[in-house]
Coordinates of C-alpha atoms in Angstrom, one line a residue:
X233 CA 111.8 112.8 146.1
X234 CA 111.0 116.4 145.9
X235 CA 107.7 115.5 144.2
X236 CA 106.9 113.2 147.3
X237 CA 107.6 115.9 149.8
X238 CA 105.4 118.4 148.1
X239 CA 102.6 115.7 147.9
X240 CA 103.2 115.1 151.8
X241 CA 103.0 118.7 152.7
X242 CA 100.0 119.1 150.6
X243 CA 98.2 116.2 152.3
X244 CA 99.4 117.3 155.7
X245 CA 97.8 120.7 155.2
X246 CA 94.3 119.1 154.5
X247 CA 94.5 117.3 157.9
X248 CA 95.9 120.5 159.8
X249 CA 92.9 120.7 162.0
X250 CA 93.0 117.0 162.8
X251 CA 95.4 117.3 165.8
X252 CA 99.1 116.1 166.4
X253 CA 98.0 112.5 167.5
X254 CA 96.0 111.8 164.6
X255 CA 98.4 113.4 162.2
X256 CA 101.3 111.2 163.4
X257 CA 99.1 108.2 163.0
X258 CA 98.1 109.2 159.5
X259 CA 101.9 110.2 158.3
X260 CA 102.7 106.4 157.1
X261 CA 99.3 106.3 154.9
X262 CA 100.0 109.8 153.6
X263 CA 103.5 108.8 152.3
X264 CA 102.1 105.8 150.7
X265 CA 99.3 107.9 148.9
X266 CA 102.1 109.8 147.6
X267 CA 104.3 107.0 146.3
X268 CA 100.9 105.5 144.7
X269 CA 100.1 108.9 142.9
X270 CA 103.7 109.0 141.3
X271 CA 103.7 105.4 140.0
X272 CA 100.4 105.0 138.5
X273 CA 101.8 105.0 135.0
X274 CA 104.0 102.0 134.7
X275 CA 105.5 103.2 131.3
X276 CA 108.4 105.3 132.0
X277 CA 109.6 105.5 128.3
X278 CA 109.9 108.7 126.2
X279 CA 110.0 109.1 122.5
X280 CA 114.0 108.5 122.7
X281 CA 114.5 106.7 125.8
X282 CA 113.4 103.7 127.7
X283 CA 112.7 100.1 127.3
X284 CA 110.0 98.5 125.3
X285 CA 109.2 95.3 123.4
X286 CA 107.7 95.3 119.8
X287 CA 106.3 92.3 117.8
X288 CA 107.5 91.4 114.2
X289 CA 106.7 89.2 111.5
X290 CA 109.5 87.4 111.3
X291 CA 109.9 88.1 107.4
X292 CA 111.2 91.2 108.3
X293 CA 113.9 90.5 110.8
X294 CA 117.0 91.5 108.7
X295 CA 115.1 95.0 108.1
X296 CA 114.0 95.6 111.6
X297 CA 117.5 94.5 113.1
X298 CA 119.1 97.3 110.9
X299 CA 116.5 99.8 111.9
X300 CA 116.9 99.2 115.5
X301 CA 120.9 99.2 115.1
X302 CA 120.6 102.6 113.6
X303 CA 117.9 104.0 116.0
X304 CA 119.5 103.0 119.2
X305 CA 122.8 104.6 118.0
X306 CA 121.3 107.7 117.6
X307 CA 119.4 107.5 120.9
X308 CA 121.6 105.6 123.3
X309 CA 119.1 105.8 126.0
X310 CA 116.5 103.6 124.1
X311 CA 116.3 99.8 124.2
X312 CA 113.9 98.1 121.7
X313 CA 113.5 94.4 122.3
X314 CA 112.0 92.9 119.0
X315 CA 110.0 89.7 119.5
X316 CA 110.2 88.0 115.8
X317 CA 107.6 85.6 115.4
X318 CA 104.8 84.9 113.0
X319 CA 102.3 87.4 111.8
X320 CA 99.3 85.8 113.7
X321 CA 101.2 86.2 117.0
X322 CA 102.6 89.6 116.2
X323 CA 99.3 90.7 115.9
X324 CA 97.7 88.9 118.9
X325 CA 100.5 90.5 121.1
X326 CA 99.4 93.8 120.0
X327 CA 95.5 93.1 120.8
X328 CA 96.5 91.7 124.3
X329 CA 98.6 95.0 125.0
X330 CA 101.9 92.8 125.3
X331 CA 103.3 95.4 122.8
X332 CA 102.3 98.6 121.5
X333 CA 103.9 98.3 118.1
X334 CA 103.7 95.7 115.5
X335 CA 105.2 95.3 111.9
X336 CA 103.1 93.0 109.7
X337 CA 101.8 92.8 106.1
X338 CA 98.2 93.6 106.9
X339 CA 96.3 96.2 108.5
X340 CA 94.0 95.3 111.5
X341 CA 90.3 94.3 110.7
X342 CA 87.1 96.0 111.8
X343 CA 86.7 93.8 114.7
X344 CA 90.4 93.9 115.7
X345 CA 89.9 97.8 115.8
X346 CA 86.7 97.7 117.7
X347 CA 88.2 95.5 120.3
X348 CA 90.9 97.9 120.8
X349 CA 88.5 100.8 120.9
X350 CA 86.7 98.9 123.5
X351 CA 89.6 99.2 125.8
X352 CA 90.7 102.9 124.8
X353 CA 93.2 101.9 122.3
X354 CA 93.2 103.5 118.9
X355 CA 95.5 102.1 116.3
X356 CA 97.6 104.0 114.0
X357 CA 98.5 102.1 110.8
X358 CA 101.5 103.4 108.8
X359 CA 102.8 101.7 105.5
X360 CA 106.4 101.4 105.5
X361 CA 107.3 99.5 102.5
X362 CA 106.4 97.4 99.6
X363 CA 107.9 93.9 99.8
X364 CA 108.2 90.7 97.7
X365 CA 107.5 87.0 98.4
X366 CA 110.6 85.1 96.9
X367 CA 110.4 81.9 95.4
X368 CA 113.7 79.9 95.6
X369 CA 115.2 76.6 94.6
X370 CA 118.5 74.8 94.9
X371 CA 121.0 76.0 92.6
X372 CA 121.4 72.7 90.9
X373 CA 117.9 73.1 89.5
X374 CA 117.9 74.9 86.2
X375 CA 114.6 75.3 85.6
X376 CA 114.2 79.0 87.2
X377 CA 111.0 80.3 85.2
X378 CA 107.6 79.9 86.5
X379 CA 104.3 81.3 86.1
X380 CA 101.7 82.4 88.7
X381 CA 99.2 79.8 87.4
X382 CA 101.8 77.1 87.9
X383 CA 102.6 78.3 91.3
X384 CA 98.9 78.1 92.0
X385 CA 98.9 74.4 90.9
X386 CA 101.8 73.6 93.3
X387 CA 100.3 75.4 96.2
X388 CA 96.9 73.8 95.9
X389 CA 98.5 70.4 95.4
X390 CA 97.2 70.0 91.6
X391 CA 100.9 69.7 90.8
X392 CA 103.0 67.3 92.8
X393 CA 105.9 66.3 90.1
X394 CA 108.6 68.8 88.7
X395 CA 107.9 66.9 85.3
X396 CA 104.4 68.2 85.2
X397 CA 105.9 71.7 84.8
X398 CA 109.1 71.1 83.3
X399 CA 108.7 67.6 81.2
X400 CA 112.4 67.3 80.9
X401 CA 113.1 67.4 84.6
X402 CA 114.9 64.6 86.4
X403 CA 114.1 65.9 89.9
X404 CA 110.9 63.9 90.8
X405 CA 108.6 64.7 93.6
X406 CA 108.2 68.3 94.4
X407 CA 108.6 69.5 97.9
X408 CA 107.0 72.6 99.0
X409 CA 108.4 74.7 101.8
X410 CA 107.1 77.4 103.8
X411 CA 108.2 79.2 107.1
X412 CA 105.4 78.9 109.5
X413 CA 101.8 77.8 108.9
X414 CA 100.7 81.1 110.8
X415 CA 103.2 83.1 108.8
X416 CA 102.3 86.1 106.6
X417 CA 103.6 84.3 103.5
X418 CA 101.1 81.5 104.0
X419 CA 98.4 84.0 104.2
X420 CA 99.7 85.6 101.0
X421 CA 99.7 82.3 99.3
X422 CA 96.2 81.7 100.3
X423 CA 94.7 84.9 99.7
X424 CA 96.9 86.1 96.5
X425 CA 97.7 83.1 94.9
X426 CA 95.7 80.2 95.7
X427 CA 92.6 82.5 96.0
X428 CA 89.2 80.5 95.5
X429 CA 91.0 77.3 96.1
X430 CA 92.6 75.6 99.2
X431 CA 96.1 75.5 100.1
X432 CA 97.7 71.9 99.8
X433 CA 98.0 69.9 103.1
X434 CA 101.0 68.5 101.6
X435 CA 103.6 71.3 102.4
X436 CA 106.3 71.6 104.7
X437 CA 106.8 74.2 107.5
X438 CA 110.4 75.0 108.7
X439 CA 109.2 77.7 111.3
X440 CA 111.5 80.4 110.1
X441 CA 112.7 81.9 106.8
X442 CA 116.5 81.0 107.5
X443 CA 115.5 77.5 108.1
X444 CA 113.5 77.7 104.6
X445 CA 116.8 78.5 102.8
X446 CA 119.0 76.1 104.5
X447 CA 116.4 73.3 103.7
X448 CA 116.4 74.4 99.9
X449 CA 120.2 74.5 99.9
X450 CA 120.3 70.8 100.8
X451 CA 117.4 69.6 98.9
X452 CA 117.4 69.9 95.0
X453 CA 113.6 68.8 94.7
X454 CA 112.4 71.6 97.0
X455 CA 110.9 74.9 96.1
X456 CA 110.7 77.6 99.0
X457 CA 108.5 80.6 99.5
X458 CA 110.0 83.3 101.8
X459 CA 110.4 87.1 102.4
X460 CA 112.6 88.7 99.8
X461 CA 114.8 90.5 102.4
X462 CA 116.2 87.2 103.7
X463 CA 118.2 86.5 100.6
X464 CA 119.4 90.0 99.7
X465 CA 122.8 91.1 99.7
X466 CA 122.9 94.2 101.9
X467 CA 126.1 95.3 100.4
X468 CA 124.4 95.8 97.3
X469 CA 122.2 99.0 97.3
X470 CA 121.2 99.3 93.3
X471 CA 119.6 95.9 92.8
X472 CA 119.2 92.7 95.0
X473 CA 121.7 89.7 94.6
X474 CA 121.2 86.4 96.3
X475 CA 123.0 83.8 98.1
X476 CA 125.2 81.4 96.2
X477 CA 123.4 78.0 97.4
X478 CA 119.8 79.1 96.1
X479 CA 118.5 80.5 93.0
X480 CA 115.8 83.0 92.8
X481 CA 112.9 82.1 90.6
X482 CA 111.5 84.5 87.8
X483 CA 107.8 84.8 88.1
X484 CA 105.5 85.6 85.1
X485 CA 101.9 86.5 85.0
X486 CA 101.3 85.3 81.4
X487 CA 100.4 81.7 80.4
X488 CA 103.9 80.7 79.5
X489 CA 106.9 82.1 81.3
X490 CA 109.8 83.5 79.3
X491 CA 112.9 85.5 80.1
X492 CA 111.1 88.3 78.5
X493 CA 108.0 88.4 80.4
X494 CA 109.4 87.0 83.9
X495 CA 110.5 89.1 86.7
X496 CA 112.6 88.7 90.0
X497 CA 111.7 90.6 93.0
X498 CA 114.5 93.4 92.6
X499 CA 113.6 96.8 93.8
X500 CA 112.8 98.3 90.6
X501 CA 110.4 95.6 89.5
X502 CA 108.6 95.7 93.0
X503 CA 108.6 99.5 92.8
X504 CA 106.9 99.2 89.1
X505 CA 104.5 96.3 90.3
X506 CA 106.0 94.0 87.4
X507 CA 107.0 91.4 89.8
X508 CA 103.6 89.7 90.3
X509 CA 104.0 88.6 94.2
X510 CA 104.3 92.0 96.1
X511 CA 102.6 93.1 99.4
X512 CA 102.9 96.1 101.6
X513 CA 104.6 96.3 105.0
X514 CA 102.7 98.1 107.8
X515 CA 103.6 99.4 111.3
X516 CA 100.5 99.2 113.7
X517 CA 100.7 101.5 116.9
X518 CA 98.7 101.6 119.9
X519 CA 100.9 103.8 121.9
X520 CA 98.6 106.5 123.6
X521 CA 101.4 108.1 125.6
X522 CA 103.8 109.1 122.7
X523 CA 106.5 106.9 124.2
X524 CA 109.2 104.9 122.5
X525 CA 106.9 102.7 120.3
X526 CA 105.8 106.1 118.8
X527 CA 109.5 107.5 118.6
X528 CA 110.6 104.5 116.8
X529 CA 107.8 104.3 114.3
X530 CA 108.6 108.2 113.8
X531 CA 112.3 107.0 113.1
X532 CA 111.2 104.2 110.5
X533 CA 109.0 106.7 108.8
X534 CA 111.6 109.4 108.4
X535 CA 114.1 109.9 105.9
X536 CA 117.1 107.9 107.8
X537 CA 114.6 105.1 108.4
X538 CA 113.4 104.7 104.9
X539 CA 117.0 104.8 103.9
X540 CA 117.7 101.7 106.0
X541 CA 114.6 100.2 104.0
X542 CA 116.1 100.9 100.6
X543 CA 119.3 99.6 101.5
X544 CA 117.7 96.2 102.8
X545 CA 116.5 95.4 99.4
X546 CA 112.7 96.2 99.4
X547 CA 110.9 99.3 98.3
X548 CA 110.5 102.1 101.2
X549 CA 107.2 103.7 101.2
X550 CA 108.5 107.4 100.6
X551 CA 112.2 107.1 99.3
X552 CA 112.7 107.3 95.6
X553 CA 113.8 104.0 94.0
X554 CA 116.8 104.0 91.5
X555 CA 115.9 102.5 88.5
X556 CA 118.5 100.4 86.6
X557 CA 118.6 98.3 83.5
X558 CA 119.6 94.9 84.2
X559 CA 120.4 92.3 81.5
X560 CA 119.3 88.8 82.9
X561 CA 121.1 85.6 81.9
X562 CA 118.9 82.4 81.5

């Protein structure tokens, strides 16, 4: 109210020579001008307060949920609304300025950066963590070793029966299950596993990671592709343990998978890059005001925020990961 009064008195002085009649006529318009001046910026959030939405690759929903809980407990005036969606939509929301912070597994392309710069937005990209793609099967399936080459053949449609990989398998036709056709896991499969070959059209999308886990739990002949954090036991801080109704496959880069050359996406194996299916996690910020999106990104990059990532089962960008020798039973 004081700001409006100061504005009104200042404008009133500019019209001091206009006469009483003219000034009285102009009063409503002067007050309107003061209101307009004080409400030009629709964003009223600060680094630690306000209400904002962010877009998040659904692969990282468990992690971002925990980050938001800790952040909002630390700053009670902050309210962050996450939009959990596929990676394509998460980036699109950022480009449309529907959000000013996105969590994804890739950085922006040069054309995307140019598009934002033409609108006076200059993106800041920060690596938050190293993540893994988990390959899961029903716990009744005892064939839990697989090579990257075998995965490629499954994903490109060259292999469609379990016995083509495991001659003694009684499971019959193999079903490949992803979360969403626009997800980061599908993009990883295309770019890093299939490479020059096309992804098979004979795959099934369940829309979310949680639904993939549910499907695998109920179908012994299926193989699922999800983010590691969805099957991590949050109470276990030294290594990952996984849900009882699914089995995590061990993956090898060698021609033949053995217990000695195959790895599961435990934090140590992700950190040492011994697990073949790793990817980085990025926060992309387009917040010119240093508002709440900037504050939340600073928190996730801080010591506390990185410890949240460590406890959630993937590798934080700056925290040291404790290496523990684990004997696997195959």
